[in-house]
PDB file of C-alpha atoms in Angstrom:
ATOM      1  CA  UNK A 816     -36.824  76.689 113.827  1.00  0.00           C
ATOM      2  CA  UNK A 817     -33.405  76.180 112.311  1.00  0.00           C
ATOM      3  CA  UNK A 818     -30.905  78.804 111.222  1.00  0.00           C
ATOM      4  CA  UNK A 819     -27.252  79.125 110.298  1.00  0.00           C
ATOM      5  CA  UNK A 820     -24.857  82.024 110.696  1.00  0.00           C
ATOM      6  CA  UNK A 821     -21.827  82.339 108.463  1.00  0.00           C
ATOM      7  CA  UNK A 822     -19.193  84.601 109.966  1.00  0.00           C
ATOM      8  CA  UNK A 823     -17.443  86.668 107.325  1.00  0.00           C
ATOM      9  CA  UNK A 824     -19.165  87.491 104.060  1.00  0.00           C
ATOM     10  CA  UNK A 825     -15.752  87.696 102.362  1.00  0.00           C
ATOM     11  CA  UNK A 826     -12.629  85.655 103.106  1.00  0.00           C
ATOM     12  CA  UNK A 827      -9.298  85.969 101.301  1.00  0.00           C
ATOM     13  CA  UNK A 828      -6.483  83.455 101.611  1.00  0.00           C
ATOM     14  CA  UNK A 829      -3.222  82.972  99.777  1.00  0.00           C
ATOM     15  CA  UNK A 830      -2.811  80.067  97.417  1.00  0.00           C
ATOM     16  CA  UNK A 831      -1.503  77.116  99.438  1.00  0.00           C
ATOM     17  CA  UNK A 832      -2.758  78.479 102.768  1.00  0.00           C
ATOM     18  CA  UNK A 833      -5.403  76.984 105.055  1.00  0.00           C
ATOM     19  CA  UNK A 834      -9.018  77.707 104.196  1.00  0.00           C
ATOM     20  CA  UNK A 835     -11.399  78.120 107.152  1.00  0.00           C
ATOM     21  CA  UNK A 836     -15.003  79.125 106.566  1.00  0.00           C
ATOM     22  CA  UNK A 837     -17.145  79.422 109.676  1.00  0.00           C
ATOM     23  CA  UNK A 838     -20.705  78.232 110.198  1.00  0.00           C
ATOM     24  CA  UNK A 839     -22.711  78.140 113.404  1.00  0.00           C
ATOM     25  CA  UNK A 840     -26.167  76.610 113.543  1.00  0.00           C
ATOM     26  CA  UNK A 841     -29.212  76.891 115.691  1.00  0.00           C
ATOM     27  CA  UNK A 842     -31.588  73.964 115.846  1.00  0.00           C
ATOM     28  CA  UNK A 843     -34.121  72.699 118.344  1.00  0.00           C
ATOM     29  CA  UNK A 844     -33.768  69.168 117.001  1.00  0.00           C
ATOM     30  CA  UNK A 845     -30.765  67.136 115.806  1.00  0.00           C
ATOM     31  CA  UNK A 846     -29.799  68.711 112.515  1.00  0.00           C
ATOM     32  CA  UNK A 847     -28.500  67.671 109.170  1.00  0.00           C
ATOM     33  CA  UNK A 848     -25.813  70.128 108.043  1.00  0.00           C
ATOM     34  CA  UNK A 849     -24.481  70.858 104.583  1.00  0.00           C
ATOM     35  CA  UNK A 850     -21.913  72.903 102.729  1.00  0.00           C
ATOM     36  CA  UNK A 851     -22.635  73.929  99.150  1.00  0.00           C
ATOM     37  CA  UNK A 852     -20.364  75.755  96.705  1.00  0.00           C
ATOM     38  CA  UNK A 853     -21.557  78.081  93.953  1.00  0.00           C
ATOM     39  CA  UNK A 854     -19.288  79.023  91.071  1.00  0.00           C
ATOM     40  CA  UNK A 855     -20.200  82.077  88.961  1.00  0.00           C
ATOM     41  CA  UNK A 856     -23.281  81.503  86.800  1.00  0.00           C
ATOM     42  CA  UNK A 857     -23.628  77.926  88.008  1.00  0.00           C
ATOM     43  CA  UNK A 858     -25.971  76.076  90.336  1.00  0.00           C
ATOM     44  CA  UNK A 859     -25.080  75.074  93.852  1.00  0.00           C
ATOM     45  CA  UNK A 860     -22.989  71.949  94.209  1.00  0.00           C
ATOM     46  CA  UNK A 861     -22.954  69.812  97.341  1.00  0.00           C
ATOM     47  CA  UNK A 862     -19.497  69.755  98.954  1.00  0.00           C
ATOM     48  CA  UNK A 863     -20.322  67.592 101.962  1.00  0.00           C
ATOM     49  CA  UNK A 864     -23.044  66.742 104.456  1.00  0.00           C
ATOM     50  CA  UNK A 865     -23.362  65.706 108.084  1.00  0.00           C
ATOM     51  CA  UNK A 866     -26.228  63.289 108.721  1.00  0.00           C
ATOM     52  CA  UNK A 867     -25.497  62.149 112.292  1.00  0.00           C
ATOM     53  CA  UNK A 868     -22.884  59.542 111.430  1.00  0.00           C
ATOM     54  CA  UNK A 869     -19.183  60.485 111.768  1.00  0.00           C
ATOM     55  CA  UNK A 870     -18.618  63.984 113.137  1.00  0.00           C
ATOM     56  CA  UNK A 871     -15.686  64.615 110.775  1.00  0.00           C
ATOM     57  CA  UNK A 872     -17.038  64.688 107.260  1.00  0.00           C
ATOM     58  CA  UNK A 873     -14.884  64.580 104.151  1.00  0.00           C
ATOM     59  CA  UNK A 874     -16.173  66.066 100.950  1.00  0.00           C
ATOM     60  CA  UNK A 875     -15.126  66.728  97.403  1.00  0.00           C
ATOM     61  CA  UNK A 876     -12.128  68.784  96.287  1.00  0.00           C
ATOM     62  CA  UNK A 877     -10.221  68.176  99.534  1.00  0.00           C
ATOM     63  CA  UNK A 878     -12.704  69.945 101.809  1.00  0.00           C
ATOM     64  CA  UNK A 879     -13.813  68.646 105.178  1.00  0.00           C
ATOM     65  CA  UNK A 880     -15.966  69.847 108.058  1.00  0.00           C
ATOM     66  CA  UNK A 881     -16.338  68.855 111.683  1.00  0.00           C
ATOM     67  CA  UNK A 882     -19.641  68.805 113.529  1.00  0.00           C
ATOM     68  CA  UNK A 883     -19.156  70.115 117.069  1.00  0.00           C
ATOM     69  CA  UNK A 884     -22.357  69.916 119.051  1.00  0.00           C
ATOM     70  CA  UNK A 885     -20.892  71.675 122.100  1.00  0.00           C
ATOM     71  CA  UNK A 886     -19.988  74.675 119.939  1.00  0.00           C
ATOM     72  CA  UNK A 887     -22.980  74.369 117.574  1.00  0.00           C
ATOM     73  CA  UNK A 888     -20.490  74.708 114.742  1.00  0.00           C
ATOM     74  CA  UNK A 889     -19.823  73.092 111.376  1.00  0.00           C
ATOM     75  CA  UNK A 890     -16.783  74.925 110.035  1.00  0.00           C
ATOM     76  CA  UNK A 891     -15.413  74.097 106.579  1.00  0.00           C
ATOM     77  CA  UNK A 892     -11.676  73.620 106.098  1.00  0.00           C
ATOM     78  CA  UNK A 893      -9.163  72.768 103.416  1.00  0.00           C
ATOM     79  CA  UNK A 894      -5.458  72.433 104.224  1.00  0.00           C
ATOM     80  CA  UNK A 895      -4.124  74.087 101.077  1.00  0.00           C
ATOM     81  CA  UNK A 896      -6.101  76.556  98.956  1.00  0.00           C
ATOM     82  CA  UNK A 897      -6.094  76.313  95.188  1.00  0.00           C
ATOM     83  CA  UNK A 898      -7.013  79.034  92.737  1.00  0.00           C
ATOM     84  CA  UNK A 899      -9.971  76.924  91.575  1.00  0.00           C
ATOM     85  CA  UNK A 900     -11.494  77.146  95.095  1.00  0.00           C
ATOM     86  CA  UNK A 901     -12.528  80.759  94.490  1.00  0.00           C
ATOM     87  CA  UNK A 902     -16.332  80.702  94.749  1.00  0.00           C
ATOM     88  CA  UNK A 903     -19.228  81.409  97.094  1.00  0.00           C
ATOM     89  CA  UNK A 904     -19.813  78.912  99.883  1.00  0.00           C
ATOM     90  CA  UNK A 905     -23.104  78.329 101.659  1.00  0.00           C
ATOM     91  CA  UNK A 906     -23.770  76.498 104.891  1.00  0.00           C
ATOM     92  CA  UNK A 907     -27.248  75.016 105.282  1.00  0.00           C
ATOM     93  CA  UNK A 908     -29.268  73.204 107.928  1.00  0.00           C
ATOM     94  CA  UNK A 909     -32.281  70.937 107.944  1.00  0.00           C
ATOM     95  CA  UNK A 910     -33.971  68.967 110.713  1.00  0.00           C
ATOM     96  CA  UNK A 911     -33.128  65.321 110.348  1.00  0.00           C
ATOM     97  CA  UNK A 912     -36.715  64.165 110.195  1.00  0.00           C
ATOM     98  CA  UNK A 913     -39.979  65.322 108.738  1.00  0.00           C
ATOM     99  CA  UNK A 914     -39.146  68.709 107.296  1.00  0.00           C
ATOM    100  CA  UNK A 915     -37.398  68.801 103.949  1.00  0.00           C
ATOM    101  CA  UNK A 916     -36.588  72.500 103.789  1.00  0.00           C
ATOM    102  CA  UNK A 917     -32.987  73.596 103.727  1.00  0.00           C
ATOM    103  CA  UNK A 918     -32.248  76.857 105.508  1.00  0.00           C
ATOM    104  CA  UNK A 919     -29.188  78.528 104.035  1.00  0.00           C
ATOM    105  CA  UNK A 920     -26.769  81.037 105.460  1.00  0.00           C
ATOM    106  CA  UNK A 921     -25.988  84.253 103.631  1.00  0.00           C
ATOM    107  CA  UNK A 922     -22.820  82.847 102.106  1.00  0.00           C
ATOM    108  CA  UNK A 923     -19.085  83.497 102.223  1.00  0.00           C
ATOM    109  CA  UNK A 924     -17.212  84.612  99.132  1.00  0.00           C
ATOM    110  CA  UNK A 925     -13.759  83.012  99.053  1.00  0.00           C
ATOM    111  CA  UNK A 926     -11.004  84.798  97.159  1.00  0.00           C
ATOM    112  CA  UNK A 927      -7.647  83.130  96.536  1.00  0.00           C
ATOM    113  CA  UNK A 928      -4.614  85.396  96.330  1.00  0.00           C
ATOM    114  CA  UNK A 929      -1.920  84.146  93.931  1.00  0.00           C
TER     115      UNK A 929
ATOM    116  CA  UNK B  36     -31.348  63.914  81.833  1.00  0.00           C
ATOM    117  CA  UNK B  37     -27.843  64.151  83.198  1.00  0.00           C
ATOM    118  CA  UNK B  38     -28.584  67.168  85.353  1.00  0.00           C
ATOM    119  CA  UNK B  39     -31.371  69.486  86.441  1.00  0.00           C
ATOM    120  CA  UNK B  40     -32.334  71.726  83.542  1.00  0.00           C
ATOM    121  CA  UNK B  41     -33.967  75.114  84.030  1.00  0.00           C
ATOM    122  CA  UNK B  42     -35.398  77.259  81.268  1.00  0.00           C
ATOM    123  CA  UNK B  43     -35.111  80.028  80.404  1.00  0.00           C
ATOM    124  CA  UNK B  44     -31.747  80.883  81.893  1.00  0.00           C
ATOM    125  CA  UNK B  45     -32.667  84.562  81.839  1.00  0.00           C
ATOM    126  CA  UNK B  46     -36.049  86.257  81.746  1.00  0.00           C
ATOM    127  CA  UNK B  47     -36.765  89.967  81.620  1.00  0.00           C
ATOM    128  CA  UNK B  48     -40.375  90.966  82.063  1.00  0.00           C
ATOM    129  CA  UNK B  49     -42.368  94.092  82.713  1.00  0.00           C
ATOM    130  CA  UNK B  50     -43.997  94.801  86.021  1.00  0.00           C
ATOM    131  CA  UNK B  51     -47.478  93.320  86.128  1.00  0.00           C
ATOM    132  CA  UNK B  52     -46.832  90.576  83.585  1.00  0.00           C
ATOM    133  CA  UNK B  53     -47.177  86.819  84.083  1.00  0.00           C
ATOM    134  CA  UNK B  54     -44.147  84.518  83.874  1.00  0.00           C
ATOM    135  CA  UNK B  55     -43.540  80.785  83.890  1.00  0.00           C
ATOM    136  CA  UNK B  56     -40.253  79.188  84.872  1.00  0.00           C
ATOM    137  CA  UNK B  57     -39.601  75.573  83.971  1.00  0.00           C
ATOM    138  CA  UNK B  58     -37.610  72.894  85.746  1.00  0.00           C
ATOM    139  CA  UNK B  59     -36.738  69.500  84.291  1.00  0.00           C
ATOM    140  CA  UNK B  60     -35.339  67.281  87.073  1.00  0.00           C
ATOM    141  CA  UNK B  61     -32.981  64.355  86.858  1.00  0.00           C
ATOM    142  CA  UNK B  62     -34.779  61.330  85.497  1.00  0.00           C
ATOM    143  CA  UNK B  63     -36.104  59.144  88.291  1.00  0.00           C
ATOM    144  CA  UNK B  64     -35.893  61.820  90.992  1.00  0.00           C
ATOM    145  CA  UNK B  65     -39.199  61.899  92.809  1.00  0.00           C
ATOM    146  CA  UNK B  66     -38.573  65.000  94.934  1.00  0.00           C
ATOM    147  CA  UNK B  67     -38.352  68.479  93.397  1.00  0.00           C
ATOM    148  CA  UNK B  68     -37.645  71.754  95.157  1.00  0.00           C
ATOM    149  CA  UNK B  69     -37.859  75.444  94.272  1.00  0.00           C
ATOM    150  CA  UNK B  70     -35.729  78.080  95.962  1.00  0.00           C
ATOM    151  CA  UNK B  71     -35.277  81.807  95.363  1.00  0.00           C
ATOM    152  CA  UNK B  72     -31.940  83.567  95.703  1.00  0.00           C
ATOM    153  CA  UNK B  73     -31.891  87.335  95.949  1.00  0.00           C
ATOM    154  CA  UNK B  74     -28.722  89.304  95.368  1.00  0.00           C
ATOM    155  CA  UNK B  75     -26.247  88.828  98.196  1.00  0.00           C
ATOM    156  CA  UNK B  76     -28.401  86.287  99.989  1.00  0.00           C
ATOM    157  CA  UNK B  77     -28.554  82.550 100.400  1.00  0.00           C
ATOM    158  CA  UNK B  78     -31.309  80.586  98.693  1.00  0.00           C
ATOM    159  CA  UNK B  79     -34.729  80.695 100.370  1.00  0.00           C
ATOM    160  CA  UNK B  80     -37.121  77.767 100.237  1.00  0.00           C
ATOM    161  CA  UNK B  81     -40.327  78.207  98.253  1.00  0.00           C
ATOM    162  CA  UNK B  82     -41.974  74.811  97.729  1.00  0.00           C
ATOM    163  CA  UNK B  83     -41.224  71.143  97.343  1.00  0.00           C
ATOM    164  CA  UNK B  84     -42.969  68.276  95.598  1.00  0.00           C
ATOM    165  CA  UNK B  85     -42.909  64.599  96.352  1.00  0.00           C
ATOM    166  CA  UNK B  86     -44.240  63.103  93.138  1.00  0.00           C
ATOM    167  CA  UNK B  87     -47.098  65.185  91.769  1.00  0.00           C
ATOM    168  CA  UNK B  88     -48.217  66.728  95.031  1.00  0.00           C
ATOM    169  CA  UNK B  89     -46.888  69.815  96.775  1.00  0.00           C
ATOM    170  CA  UNK B  90     -45.695  68.402 100.091  1.00  0.00           C
ATOM    171  CA  UNK B  91     -44.756  71.783 101.546  1.00  0.00           C
ATOM    172  CA  UNK B  92     -45.573  75.167  99.987  1.00  0.00           C
ATOM    173  CA  UNK B  93     -45.005  77.224 103.104  1.00  0.00           C
ATOM    174  CA  UNK B  94     -42.240  79.266 101.485  1.00  0.00           C
ATOM    175  CA  UNK B  95     -44.350  80.750  98.711  1.00  0.00           C
ATOM    176  CA  UNK B  96     -44.408  84.480  99.558  1.00  0.00           C
ATOM    177  CA  UNK B  97     -48.016  85.178  98.516  1.00  0.00           C
ATOM    178  CA  UNK B  98     -50.822  83.980  96.266  1.00  0.00           C
ATOM    179  CA  UNK B  99     -49.181  85.425  93.148  1.00  0.00           C
ATOM    180  CA  UNK B 100     -46.803  82.457  93.242  1.00  0.00           C
ATOM    181  CA  UNK B 101     -47.927  78.980  92.247  1.00  0.00           C
ATOM    182  CA  UNK B 102     -46.149  75.814  91.157  1.00  0.00           C
ATOM    183  CA  UNK B 103     -47.287  72.597  89.518  1.00  0.00           C
ATOM    184  CA  UNK B 104     -45.827  69.214  88.697  1.00  0.00           C
ATOM    185  CA  UNK B 105     -48.696  67.432  86.936  1.00  0.00           C
ATOM    186  CA  UNK B 106     -46.916  64.248  85.885  1.00  0.00           C
ATOM    187  CA  UNK B 107     -44.361  63.990  88.652  1.00  0.00           C
ATOM    188  CA  UNK B 108     -41.476  65.092  86.460  1.00  0.00           C
ATOM    189  CA  UNK B 109     -41.274  68.610  84.957  1.00  0.00           C
ATOM    190  CA  UNK B 110     -42.359  71.451  87.226  1.00  0.00           C
ATOM    191  CA  UNK B 111     -43.440  74.978  86.388  1.00  0.00           C
ATOM    192  CA  UNK B 112     -43.248  77.909  88.767  1.00  0.00           C
ATOM    193  CA  UNK B 113     -45.813  80.540  87.862  1.00  0.00           C
ATOM    194  CA  UNK B 114     -45.745  84.148  88.984  1.00  0.00           C
ATOM    195  CA  UNK B 115     -48.700  86.431  88.359  1.00  0.00           C
ATOM    196  CA  UNK B 116     -48.674  90.230  88.327  1.00  0.00           C
ATOM    197  CA  UNK B 117     -44.914  90.366  88.717  1.00  0.00           C
ATOM    198  CA  UNK B 118     -43.377  93.042  90.928  1.00  0.00           C
ATOM    199  CA  UNK B 119     -39.856  94.483  90.922  1.00  0.00           C
ATOM    200  CA  UNK B 120     -39.244  92.722  94.245  1.00  0.00           C
ATOM    201  CA  UNK B 121     -39.682  89.359  92.499  1.00  0.00           C
ATOM    202  CA  UNK B 122     -36.367  89.903  90.708  1.00  0.00           C
ATOM    203  CA  UNK B 123     -34.051  87.104  91.796  1.00  0.00           C
ATOM    204  CA  UNK B 124     -32.493  83.850  90.650  1.00  0.00           C
ATOM    205  CA  UNK B 125     -34.996  81.011  90.917  1.00  0.00           C
ATOM    206  CA  UNK B 126     -33.300  77.704  91.621  1.00  0.00           C
ATOM    207  CA  UNK B 127     -34.712  74.248  91.146  1.00  0.00           C
ATOM    208  CA  UNK B 128     -33.286  71.087  92.691  1.00  0.00           C
ATOM    209  CA  UNK B 129     -34.208  67.440  92.610  1.00  0.00           C
ATOM    210  CA  UNK B 130     -33.489  64.458  94.814  1.00  0.00           C
ATOM    211  CA  UNK B 131     -33.970  60.720  94.493  1.00  0.00           C
ATOM    212  CA  UNK B 132     -36.255  60.781  97.522  1.00  0.00           C
ATOM    213  CA  UNK B 133     -37.557  63.509  99.798  1.00  0.00           C
ATOM    214  CA  UNK B 134     -34.981  62.802 102.475  1.00  0.00           C
ATOM    215  CA  UNK B 135     -32.143  65.162 103.208  1.00  0.00           C
ATOM    216  CA  UNK B 136     -29.538  62.460 103.484  1.00  0.00           C
ATOM    217  CA  UNK B 137     -29.950  61.831  99.763  1.00  0.00           C
ATOM    218  CA  UNK B 138     -28.790  65.339  98.930  1.00  0.00           C
ATOM    219  CA  UNK B 139     -30.034  67.699  96.278  1.00  0.00           C
ATOM    220  CA  UNK B 140     -28.809  68.375  92.748  1.00  0.00           C
ATOM    221  CA  UNK B 141     -29.400  72.001  91.784  1.00  0.00           C
ATOM    222  CA  UNK B 142     -29.960  73.460  88.353  1.00  0.00           C
ATOM    223  CA  UNK B 143     -28.181  76.606  87.169  1.00  0.00           C
ATOM    224  CA  UNK B 144     -31.223  78.744  87.853  1.00  0.00           C
ATOM    225  CA  UNK B 145     -33.403  81.218  86.010  1.00  0.00           C
ATOM    226  CA  UNK B 146     -32.466  84.853  86.527  1.00  0.00           C
ATOM    227  CA  UNK B 147     -35.723  86.833  86.574  1.00  0.00           C
ATOM    228  CA  UNK B 148     -35.573  90.593  86.164  1.00  0.00           C
ATOM    229  CA  UNK B 149     -38.759  92.608  86.524  1.00  0.00           C
ATOM    230  CA  UNK B 150     -38.479  96.107  85.042  1.00  0.00           C
TER     231      UNK B 150
END
């Protein structure tokens, strides 16, 4: 079975500061890993995905994430936070063959301090 | 359509009533997924379709929940004898193929409130 753990249900950073949202996964098979963002009253939007190609994945809006197998982590980063980054962020995992379910973490709410 | 459309956006119903939630996927997307998101939680998988058939319905919580996709496009999630615990946002997503490396596109969801 696959699962993800997102450390920190709420994260606050100052505008212009580094954003770091943590995600650790558990998977008995090689995983696909995803970050989704959810703005208020909107659906989830895919930020980026790891599908066993490059371990450093670049996504939309300046976000990136690095797959570290030794640490079972897939942390999301952005060098400089913008006010428009305020949203809820979800990490998700899926086995990379056969099973099409995504298993989501409980989410991290990102607040940007002006 | 340009995106995944879900109707209604909000639904309030009384305990014990029957409800139907509709999802209209992106044109040409053969895979369709339903998830449920309770307050303060991440989305939880319910069911997914590849074409007209339910390829995996292991996430449906009990036999009060049922979903169909008769023509391989629009899908309806049906909930019988609704309970207060069914209150949640029901999310639909579609994908070009049922392979994770294609990625999903989610709709904005239907917020169901059972009173």
